[in-house]
XYZ file of C-alpha atoms in Angstrom:
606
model
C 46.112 15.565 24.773
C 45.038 12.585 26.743
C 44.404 11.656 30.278
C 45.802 8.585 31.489
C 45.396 6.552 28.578
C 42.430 7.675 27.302
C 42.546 8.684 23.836
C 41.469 12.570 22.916
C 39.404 10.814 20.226
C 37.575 8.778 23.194
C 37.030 11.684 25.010
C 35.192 13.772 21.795
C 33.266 10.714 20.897
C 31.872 10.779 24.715
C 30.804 14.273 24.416
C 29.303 13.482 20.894
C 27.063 10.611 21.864
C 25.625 12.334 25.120
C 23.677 15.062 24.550
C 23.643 17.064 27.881
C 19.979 17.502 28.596
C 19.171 13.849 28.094
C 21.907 13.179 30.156
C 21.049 15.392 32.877
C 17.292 14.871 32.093
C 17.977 11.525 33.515
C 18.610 13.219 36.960
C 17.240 16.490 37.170
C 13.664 17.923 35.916
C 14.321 20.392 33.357
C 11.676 22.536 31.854
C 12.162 24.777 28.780
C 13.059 28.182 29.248
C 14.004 30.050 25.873
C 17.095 28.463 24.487
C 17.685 27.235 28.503
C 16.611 24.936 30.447
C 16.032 24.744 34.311
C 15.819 22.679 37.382
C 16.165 22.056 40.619
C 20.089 21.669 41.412
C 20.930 18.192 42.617
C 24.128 19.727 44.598
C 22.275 21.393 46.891
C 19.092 21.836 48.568
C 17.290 25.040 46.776
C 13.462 25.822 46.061
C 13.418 28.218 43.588
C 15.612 26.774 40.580
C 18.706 28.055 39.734
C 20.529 25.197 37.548
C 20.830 25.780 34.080
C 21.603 23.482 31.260
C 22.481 25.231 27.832
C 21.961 22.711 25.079
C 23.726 24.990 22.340
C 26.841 24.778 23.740
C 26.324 21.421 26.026
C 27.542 22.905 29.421
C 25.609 22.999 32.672
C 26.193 25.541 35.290
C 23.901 26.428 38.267
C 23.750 30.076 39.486
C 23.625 28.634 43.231
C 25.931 26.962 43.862
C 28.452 27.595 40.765
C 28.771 23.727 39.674
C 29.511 23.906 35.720
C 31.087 22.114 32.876
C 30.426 19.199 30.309
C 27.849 15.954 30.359
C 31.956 14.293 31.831
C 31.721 17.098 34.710
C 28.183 16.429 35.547
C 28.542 12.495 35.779
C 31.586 12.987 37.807
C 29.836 15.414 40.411
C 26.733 13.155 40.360
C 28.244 10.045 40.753
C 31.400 10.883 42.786
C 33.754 9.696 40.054
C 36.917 10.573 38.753
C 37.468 11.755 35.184
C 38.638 8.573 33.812
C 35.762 6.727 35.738
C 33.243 9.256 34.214
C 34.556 8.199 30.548
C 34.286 5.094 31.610
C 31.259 4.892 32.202
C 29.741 7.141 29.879
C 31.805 5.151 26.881
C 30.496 1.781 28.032
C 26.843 3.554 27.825
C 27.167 4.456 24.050
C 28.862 1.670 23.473
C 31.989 2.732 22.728
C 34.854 -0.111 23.130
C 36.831 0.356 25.981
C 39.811 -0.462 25.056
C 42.643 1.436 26.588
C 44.576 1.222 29.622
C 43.505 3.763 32.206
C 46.329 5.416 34.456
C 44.237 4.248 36.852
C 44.763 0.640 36.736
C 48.612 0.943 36.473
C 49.212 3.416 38.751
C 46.512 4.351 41.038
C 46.117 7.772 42.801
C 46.675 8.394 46.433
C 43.003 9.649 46.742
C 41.951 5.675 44.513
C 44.323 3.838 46.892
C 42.502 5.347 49.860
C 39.428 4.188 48.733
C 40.488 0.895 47.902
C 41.420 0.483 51.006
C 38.672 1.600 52.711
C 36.421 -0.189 50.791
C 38.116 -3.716 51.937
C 38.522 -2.302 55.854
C 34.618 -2.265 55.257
C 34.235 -5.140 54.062
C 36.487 -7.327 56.099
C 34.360 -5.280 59.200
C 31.077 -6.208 57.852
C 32.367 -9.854 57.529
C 33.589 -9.547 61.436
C 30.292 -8.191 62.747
C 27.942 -10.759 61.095
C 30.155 -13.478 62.440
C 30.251 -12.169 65.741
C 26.577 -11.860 65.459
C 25.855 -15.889 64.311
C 28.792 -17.795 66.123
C 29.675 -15.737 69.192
C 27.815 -15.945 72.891
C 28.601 -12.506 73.549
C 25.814 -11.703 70.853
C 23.424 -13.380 71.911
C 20.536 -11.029 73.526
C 20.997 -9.229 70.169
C 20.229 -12.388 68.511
C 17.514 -12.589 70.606
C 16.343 -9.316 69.760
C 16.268 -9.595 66.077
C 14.090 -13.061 66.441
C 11.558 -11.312 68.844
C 11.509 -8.391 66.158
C 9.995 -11.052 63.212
C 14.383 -11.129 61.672
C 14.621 -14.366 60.658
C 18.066 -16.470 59.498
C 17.641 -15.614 56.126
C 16.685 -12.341 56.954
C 20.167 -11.822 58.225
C 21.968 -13.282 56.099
C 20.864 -11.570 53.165
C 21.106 -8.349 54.394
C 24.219 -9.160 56.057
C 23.098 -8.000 59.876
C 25.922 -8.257 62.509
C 26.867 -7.211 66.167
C 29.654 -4.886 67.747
C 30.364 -5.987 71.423
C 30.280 -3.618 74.335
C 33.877 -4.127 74.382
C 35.887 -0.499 73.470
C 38.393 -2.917 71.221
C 37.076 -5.597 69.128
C 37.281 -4.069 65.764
C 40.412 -2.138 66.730
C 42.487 -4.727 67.636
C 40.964 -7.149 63.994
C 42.116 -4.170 61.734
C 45.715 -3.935 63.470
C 46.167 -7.315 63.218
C 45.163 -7.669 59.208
C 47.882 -4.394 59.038
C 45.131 -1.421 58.610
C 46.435 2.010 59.764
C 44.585 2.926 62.461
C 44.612 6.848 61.892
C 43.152 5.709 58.141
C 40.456 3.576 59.751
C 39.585 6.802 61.844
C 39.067 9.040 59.176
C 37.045 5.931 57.049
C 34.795 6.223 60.201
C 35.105 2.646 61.911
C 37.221 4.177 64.391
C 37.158 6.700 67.325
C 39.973 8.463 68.256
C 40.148 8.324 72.271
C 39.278 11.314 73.926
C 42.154 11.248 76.655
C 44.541 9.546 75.757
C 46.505 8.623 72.408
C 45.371 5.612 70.023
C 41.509 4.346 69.108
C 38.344 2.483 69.731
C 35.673 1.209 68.063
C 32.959 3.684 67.114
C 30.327 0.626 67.187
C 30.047 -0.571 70.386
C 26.950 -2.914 71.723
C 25.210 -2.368 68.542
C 22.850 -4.496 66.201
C 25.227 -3.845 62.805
C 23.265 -3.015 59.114
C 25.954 -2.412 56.265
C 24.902 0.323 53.970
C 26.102 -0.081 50.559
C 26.807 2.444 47.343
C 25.292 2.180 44.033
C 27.810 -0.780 43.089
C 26.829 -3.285 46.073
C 30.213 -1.960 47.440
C 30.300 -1.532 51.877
C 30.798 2.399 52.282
C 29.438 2.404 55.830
C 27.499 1.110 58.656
C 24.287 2.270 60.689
C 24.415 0.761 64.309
C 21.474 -0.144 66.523
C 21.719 0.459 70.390
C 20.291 -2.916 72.050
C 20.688 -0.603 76.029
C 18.944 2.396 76.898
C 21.628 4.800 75.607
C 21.878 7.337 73.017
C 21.516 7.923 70.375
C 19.598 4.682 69.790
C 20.646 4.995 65.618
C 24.354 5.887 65.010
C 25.328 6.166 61.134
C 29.289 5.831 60.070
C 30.066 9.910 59.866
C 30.687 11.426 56.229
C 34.175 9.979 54.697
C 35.541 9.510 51.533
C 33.210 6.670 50.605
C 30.092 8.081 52.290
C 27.680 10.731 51.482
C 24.540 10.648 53.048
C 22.938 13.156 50.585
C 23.779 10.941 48.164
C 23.171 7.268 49.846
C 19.741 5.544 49.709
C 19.828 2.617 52.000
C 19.637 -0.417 49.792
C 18.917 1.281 46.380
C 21.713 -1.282 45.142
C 19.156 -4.097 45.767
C 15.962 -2.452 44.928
C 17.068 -0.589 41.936
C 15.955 -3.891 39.549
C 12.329 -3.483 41.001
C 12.197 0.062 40.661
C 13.186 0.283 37.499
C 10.606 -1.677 36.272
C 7.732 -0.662 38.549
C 8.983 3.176 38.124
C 7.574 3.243 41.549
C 9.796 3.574 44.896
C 8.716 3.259 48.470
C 10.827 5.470 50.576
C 11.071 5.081 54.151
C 12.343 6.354 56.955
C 14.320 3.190 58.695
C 16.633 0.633 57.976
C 14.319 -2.096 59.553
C 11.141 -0.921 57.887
C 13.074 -1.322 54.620
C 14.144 -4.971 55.455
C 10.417 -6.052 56.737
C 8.770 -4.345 54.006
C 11.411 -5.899 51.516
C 9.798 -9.464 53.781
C 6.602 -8.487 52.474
C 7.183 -8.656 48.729
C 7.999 -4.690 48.927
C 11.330 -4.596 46.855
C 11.164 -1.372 45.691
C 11.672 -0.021 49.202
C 15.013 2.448 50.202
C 15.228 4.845 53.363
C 17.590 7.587 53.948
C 20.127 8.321 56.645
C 19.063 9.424 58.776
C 18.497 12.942 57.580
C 15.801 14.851 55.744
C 15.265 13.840 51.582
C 17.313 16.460 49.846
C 17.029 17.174 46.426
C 20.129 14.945 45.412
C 18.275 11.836 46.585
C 15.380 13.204 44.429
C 17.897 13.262 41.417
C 18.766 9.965 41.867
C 15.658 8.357 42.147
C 14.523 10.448 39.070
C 16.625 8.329 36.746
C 14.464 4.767 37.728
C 11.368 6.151 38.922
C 7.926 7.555 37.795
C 6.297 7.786 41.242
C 6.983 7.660 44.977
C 5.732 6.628 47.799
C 6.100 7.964 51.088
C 5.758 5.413 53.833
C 7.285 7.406 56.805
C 5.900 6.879 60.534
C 2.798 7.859 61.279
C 3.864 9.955 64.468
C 3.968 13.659 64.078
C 7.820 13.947 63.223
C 6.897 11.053 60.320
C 3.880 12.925 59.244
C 5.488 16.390 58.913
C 8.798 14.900 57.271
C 6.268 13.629 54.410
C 4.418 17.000 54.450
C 7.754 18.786 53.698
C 8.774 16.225 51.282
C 6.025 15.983 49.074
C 7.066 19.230 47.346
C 10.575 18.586 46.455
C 9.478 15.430 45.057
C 6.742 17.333 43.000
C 9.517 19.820 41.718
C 11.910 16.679 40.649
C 9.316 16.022 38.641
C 7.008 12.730 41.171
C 4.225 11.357 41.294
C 3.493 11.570 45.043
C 1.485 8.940 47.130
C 1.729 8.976 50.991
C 0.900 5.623 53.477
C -0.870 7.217 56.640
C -0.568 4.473 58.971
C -2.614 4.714 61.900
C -1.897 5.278 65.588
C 1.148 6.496 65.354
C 2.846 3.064 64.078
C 5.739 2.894 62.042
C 6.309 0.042 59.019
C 7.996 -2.731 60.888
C 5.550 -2.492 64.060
C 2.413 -2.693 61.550
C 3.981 -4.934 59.368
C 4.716 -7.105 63.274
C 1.091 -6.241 64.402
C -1.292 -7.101 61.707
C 0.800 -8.931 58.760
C 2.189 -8.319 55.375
C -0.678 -8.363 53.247
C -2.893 -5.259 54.855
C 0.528 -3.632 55.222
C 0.844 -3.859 51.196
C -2.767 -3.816 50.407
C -3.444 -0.408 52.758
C -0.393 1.181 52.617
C 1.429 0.601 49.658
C -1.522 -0.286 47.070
C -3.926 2.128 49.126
C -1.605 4.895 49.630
C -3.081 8.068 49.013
C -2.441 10.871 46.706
C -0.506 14.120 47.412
C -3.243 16.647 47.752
C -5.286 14.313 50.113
C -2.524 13.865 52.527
C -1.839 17.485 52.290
C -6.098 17.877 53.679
C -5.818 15.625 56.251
C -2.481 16.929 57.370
C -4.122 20.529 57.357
C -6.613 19.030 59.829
C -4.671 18.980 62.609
C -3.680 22.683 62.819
C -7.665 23.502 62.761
C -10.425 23.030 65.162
C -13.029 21.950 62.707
C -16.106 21.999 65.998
C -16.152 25.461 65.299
C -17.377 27.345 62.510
C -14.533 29.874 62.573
C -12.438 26.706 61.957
C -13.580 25.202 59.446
C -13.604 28.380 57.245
C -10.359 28.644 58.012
C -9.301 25.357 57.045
C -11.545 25.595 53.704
C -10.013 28.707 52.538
C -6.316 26.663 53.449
C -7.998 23.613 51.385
C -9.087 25.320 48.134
C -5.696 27.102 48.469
C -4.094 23.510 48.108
C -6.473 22.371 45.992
C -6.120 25.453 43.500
C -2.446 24.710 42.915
C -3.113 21.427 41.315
C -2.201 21.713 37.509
C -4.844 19.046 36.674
C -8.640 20.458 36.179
C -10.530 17.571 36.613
C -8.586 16.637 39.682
C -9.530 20.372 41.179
C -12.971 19.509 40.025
C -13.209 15.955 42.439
C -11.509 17.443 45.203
C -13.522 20.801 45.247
C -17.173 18.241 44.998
C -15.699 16.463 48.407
C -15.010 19.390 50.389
C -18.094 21.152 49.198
C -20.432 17.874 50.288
C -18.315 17.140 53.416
C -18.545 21.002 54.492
C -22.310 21.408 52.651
C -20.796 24.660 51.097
C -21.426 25.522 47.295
C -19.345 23.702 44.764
C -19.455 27.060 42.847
C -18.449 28.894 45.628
C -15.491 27.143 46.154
C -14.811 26.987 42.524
C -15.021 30.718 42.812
C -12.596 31.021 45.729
C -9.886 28.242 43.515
C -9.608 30.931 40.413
C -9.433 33.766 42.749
C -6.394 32.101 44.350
C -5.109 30.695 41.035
C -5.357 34.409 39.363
C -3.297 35.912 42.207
C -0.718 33.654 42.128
C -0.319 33.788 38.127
C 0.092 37.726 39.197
C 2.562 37.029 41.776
C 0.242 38.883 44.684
C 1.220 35.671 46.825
C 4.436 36.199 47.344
C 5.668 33.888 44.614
C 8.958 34.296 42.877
C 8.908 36.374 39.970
C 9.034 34.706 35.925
C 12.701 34.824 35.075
C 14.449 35.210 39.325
C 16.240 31.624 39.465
C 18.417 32.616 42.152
C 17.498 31.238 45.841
C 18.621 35.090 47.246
C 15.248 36.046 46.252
C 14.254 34.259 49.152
C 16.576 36.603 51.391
C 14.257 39.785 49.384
C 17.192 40.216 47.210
C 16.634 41.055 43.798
C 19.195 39.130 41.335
C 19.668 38.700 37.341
C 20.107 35.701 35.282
C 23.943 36.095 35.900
C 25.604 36.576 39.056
C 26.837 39.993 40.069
C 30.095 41.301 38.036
C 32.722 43.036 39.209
C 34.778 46.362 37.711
C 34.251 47.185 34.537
C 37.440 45.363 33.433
C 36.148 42.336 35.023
C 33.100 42.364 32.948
C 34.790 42.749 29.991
C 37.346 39.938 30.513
C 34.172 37.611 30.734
C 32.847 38.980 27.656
C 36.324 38.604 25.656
C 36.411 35.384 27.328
C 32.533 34.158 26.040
C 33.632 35.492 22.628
C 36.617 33.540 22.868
C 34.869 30.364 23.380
C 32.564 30.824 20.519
C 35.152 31.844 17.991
C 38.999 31.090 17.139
C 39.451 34.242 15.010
C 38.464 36.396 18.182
C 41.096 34.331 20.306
C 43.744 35.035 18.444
C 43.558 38.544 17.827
C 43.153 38.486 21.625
C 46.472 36.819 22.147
C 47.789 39.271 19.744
C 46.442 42.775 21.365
C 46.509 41.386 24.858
C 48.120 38.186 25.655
C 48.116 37.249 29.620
C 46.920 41.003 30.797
C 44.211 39.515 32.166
C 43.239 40.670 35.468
C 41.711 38.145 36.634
C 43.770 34.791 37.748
C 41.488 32.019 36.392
C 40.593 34.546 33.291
C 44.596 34.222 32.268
C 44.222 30.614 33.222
C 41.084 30.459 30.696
C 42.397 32.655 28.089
C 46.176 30.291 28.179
C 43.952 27.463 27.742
C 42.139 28.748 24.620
C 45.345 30.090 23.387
C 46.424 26.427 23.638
C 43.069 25.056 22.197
C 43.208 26.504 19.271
C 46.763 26.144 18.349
C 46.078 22.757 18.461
C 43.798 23.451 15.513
C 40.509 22.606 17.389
C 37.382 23.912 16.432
C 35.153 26.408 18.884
C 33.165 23.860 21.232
C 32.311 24.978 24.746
C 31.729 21.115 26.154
C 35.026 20.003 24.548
C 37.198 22.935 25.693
C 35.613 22.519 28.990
C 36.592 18.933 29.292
C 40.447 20.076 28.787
C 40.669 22.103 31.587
C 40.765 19.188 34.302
C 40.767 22.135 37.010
C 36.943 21.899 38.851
C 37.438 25.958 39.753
C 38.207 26.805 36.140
C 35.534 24.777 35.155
C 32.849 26.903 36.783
C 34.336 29.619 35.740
C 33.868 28.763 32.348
C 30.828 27.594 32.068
C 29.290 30.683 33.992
C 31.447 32.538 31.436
C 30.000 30.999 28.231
C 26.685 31.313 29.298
C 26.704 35.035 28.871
C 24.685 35.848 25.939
C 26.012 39.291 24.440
C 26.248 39.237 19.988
C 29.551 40.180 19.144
C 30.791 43.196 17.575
C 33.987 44.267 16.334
C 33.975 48.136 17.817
C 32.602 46.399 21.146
C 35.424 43.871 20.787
C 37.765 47.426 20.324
C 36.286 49.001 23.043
C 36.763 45.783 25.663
C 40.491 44.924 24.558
C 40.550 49.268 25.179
C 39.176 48.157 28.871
C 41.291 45.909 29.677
C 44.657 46.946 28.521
C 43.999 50.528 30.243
C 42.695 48.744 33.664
C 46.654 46.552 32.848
C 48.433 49.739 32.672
C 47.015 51.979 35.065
C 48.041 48.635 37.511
C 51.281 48.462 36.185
C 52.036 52.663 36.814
C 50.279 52.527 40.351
C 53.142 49.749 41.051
C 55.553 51.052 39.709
C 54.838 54.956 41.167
C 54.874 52.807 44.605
C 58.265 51.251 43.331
C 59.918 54.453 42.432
C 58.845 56.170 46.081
C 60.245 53.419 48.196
C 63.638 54.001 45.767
C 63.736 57.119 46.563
C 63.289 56.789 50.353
C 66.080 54.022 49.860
C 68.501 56.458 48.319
C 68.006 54.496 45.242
C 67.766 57.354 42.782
C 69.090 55.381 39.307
C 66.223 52.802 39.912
C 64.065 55.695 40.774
C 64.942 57.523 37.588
C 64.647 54.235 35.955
C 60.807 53.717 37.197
C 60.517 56.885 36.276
C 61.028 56.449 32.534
C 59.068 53.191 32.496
C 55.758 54.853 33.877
C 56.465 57.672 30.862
C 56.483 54.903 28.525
C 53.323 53.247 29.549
C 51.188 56.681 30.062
C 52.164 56.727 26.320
C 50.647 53.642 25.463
C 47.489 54.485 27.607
C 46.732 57.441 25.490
């Protein structure tokens, strides 16, 4: 078996060389829980973790969101890729020679063709709107603009600034003339449809152009800067194909290098305060899209970084988007730092006010921890003139403080609030292990040891596995997990059952193994996943194989019992409906006929 070109033998080799937590490790904190371990899932946005990666068999699956299969599944979700590109790339990691001729490069897909196009619309666009932006007197004022902002020419050229005229056309009328389908260009985001009338215009229109990138360098999209008074003032390319802005970092292409070896990013919250930072000697700099960090941006940032540094704006929105970042970036597994810049500045206008250096020596190099932007932040939601408070903020305080894993740095922080406050350092100690000792008891409201699943947050209770259905559902699963494990068990399931499988994707799963093993492969969850090819089936499976019941042969009796009773009781309610609409037909031979049929399987129910 094969896909494309790719050689089975590939394929096994890739799953050999990558163990699946060091893979995933490389994305996602995991911590050890028995024979699991768990994270934070980097598919969606979750507190409590619910992702699972089960070295034993090397399958991931998270209980949230019900993303599963191999260390080739996980790659491909994580990186957007198809199969072959996941090999690819995974191959080229270990080493492997990559040698054979995808299907890919002979015969692309529709979905591969789509991008390919897109990807040149892009960057022909980008290519437009930077000329426009250096040779054209239309563009002048934004020009202008950029020079008065501290841009200079090589400024933007290397970051490849343009302009979109106030005209509804310009781009519209470029990509019909180099032979682009318009509707295509629409739903790759450069376009508008018109909202009266049939055809398109440009969705950039009197804007100051920045072209955002994907993790290869490649144009994916564009974020537009209003020079009028209009709105919104920032206008990102929407979601396509090529763009993700969960998964995006503006400019992590570029500042990956410095990252990597700093293991330190700056995150920000704009496009410009990335470019004037990266102006200051800041190289390690990337902002997101517009929308809050998500857990998936964590993920990625995991793989070249150590620490993190949040330079947002100092207004309130800036200040409170760090606040709630600071402990999904603690849960990935961060260092946290946080710039507080002062009178409600952001980057660029300090960075345009005072200089580079004091930008980089006070906000970068002077950035302060975690914990101490969490106090001052606490600040502002207290009156600390009166004595009611400032006990109230020093109980919030020590609460903050108590939660840090690190003694001594309880110890420090405990000393400052005790001499800024002239309260005992023991009593405050005091008040930390109280708060410490009821949250190791679960008294505030914490989730309890062993609840991965996000619905506890609803106040639903939940199990390691998700609910289960009838009871001939939950023995399909089991067969199913013993299945998996062991080729012997398979095929005396194909002999007493076959395809009476209730379930549509359990038949699908159970055909497969059939299949599997007749091809005289060995048990191996990972591998068997990577034949299915089918993303539903996938989950399925590796939900399926993490159920953790030792096998018995009377409890293998009893569930093949289950299951072929739940089969025929089906097949005689059908056919009992059958025979009465025969009847009411004046079909009596068929309705005799049904008749003996439901005989014959009552039989073979008792």
């Amino acid at each position: 078996m094969n896909y494309g070109m790719i050689p089975q033998s590939v394929i096994d080799e890739v799953l050999r060389r990558h163990e699946i937590s060091e893979t995933v490790g490389k994305f996602v904190h995991l911590t050890k829980n028995g024979k699991y371990l768990k994270g934070l899932c980097p598919f969606h946005s979750e507190k409590t973790p619910s992702f699972t990666v089960t070295p034993e068999k090397q399958i991931f699956h998270c209980y949230g969101c019900g993303k599963g299969g191999n260390v080739i599944k996980f790659i491909m979700e994580m990186e957007g890729e198809s199969f072959p590109e996941a090999v690819k790339a995974l191959a080229e990691d270990a080493g492997i020679p990559v040698t054979w001729t995808t299907a890919s490069a002979d015969e692309p897909s529709a979905f591969q063709k789509e991008k390919k196009v897109l990807h040149e619309a892009h960057d022909y666009s980008a290519k437009l709107y930077h000329y426009l932006l250096r040779n054209t007197e239309v563009a002048k004022p934004a020009l202008d603009y950029l020079l008065s902002r501290g841009f200079n020419d090589a400024l933007i050229e290397q970051f490849g600034i343009g302009y979109a005229p106030a005209r509804w056309d310009t781009l519209t009328q470029a990509l019909e003339r180099k032979g682009y389908a318009l509707a295509e260009m629409e739903a790759g985001g450069l376009l508008s449809r018109r909202q009266e009338s049939d055809g398109y215009v440009d969705r950039f229109r009197d804007r100051i152009i920045f072209p955002i990138h994907d993790s290869n360098g490649q144009i994916i999209a564009f974020a537009g800067r209003m020079l009028s008074d209009g709105q919104p003032k920032y206008l990102n390319s929407p979601e396509t194909v090529l763009f993700n802005k969960s998964r995006t970092l503006y400019r992590l292409h570029e500042a990956r290098p410095a990252i990597r070896r700093a293991r330190q990013v700056v995150l920000f919250e704009g496009y410009v305060d990335v470019i004037k930072a990266w102006f200051a000697g800041v190289h390690n700099g990337v902002a997101t899209m517009g929308t809050a960090l998500t857990g998936e941006h964590a993920a990625m940032l995991k793989r070249f970084a150590d620490e993190v540094i949040l330079c947002y704006d100092g207004d309130d929105a800036g200040q409170a988007a760090a606040h709630k970042s600071i402990p999904l970036l603690e849960e990935a597994g961060f260092r946290v730092r946080v710039s507080v810049l002062p009178n409600r500045m952001d980057p660029d206008e300090y960075i345009s006010s005072y200089g580079q250096e004091p930008f980089v020596r006070e906000f970068i190099e002077g950035a302060v921890s975690a914990v101490k932007f969490q106090l001052i932040y606490l600040r502002k939601s207290h009156i600390l003139l009166e004595e009611d408070g400032r006990i109230r903020y020093l109980r919030d305080a020590v609460r903050i403080v108590a939660r840090r894993d690190s003694p001594t740095e309880r110890e420090l922080l405990l000393k400052e609030l005790a001499n800024e406050f002239g309260v005992s350092l023991d009593t405050l100690k005091q008040e930390s292990l109280e708060f410490r000792q009821q949250e190791k008891l679960g008294n505030t409201g914490d989730i309890p040891a062993g609840s991965w699943n996000n619905v506890w947050n609803e106040k639903r209770t939940t199990s390691k596995n998700p609910p289960l259905g009838a009871a001939n559902v939950n023995a399909e699963r089991q067969l199913l997990s013993w299945m998996m494990q062991d080729k012997e068990t398979a095929v005396l399931v194909q002999q007493k059952l076959g395809d009476r499988f209730y379930v549509e994707d359990h038949a699908a799963l159970a055909a497969y193994l059939y299949a599997y093993y007749a091809q005289n492969n060995d048990p191996d969850v990972g591998r068997f996943v990577a034949v299915l090819q089918d993303d539903r089936l996938e989950r399925t499976a590796s939900a399926i194989a993490l159920i953790d019941i030792p096998y018995g042969e009377r409890e293998l009796e009893d569930l093949v019992r289950t299951i072929n009773d739940a089969y025929l009781t089906r097949e005689i309610e059908q056919l009992t409906e059958e025979g009465i609409r025969a009847e009411r037909a004046g079909d009596y031979s068929r309705a005799i006929q049904v008749g003996t049929e439901i005989i014959a399987l009552k039989k073979q129910r008792k």
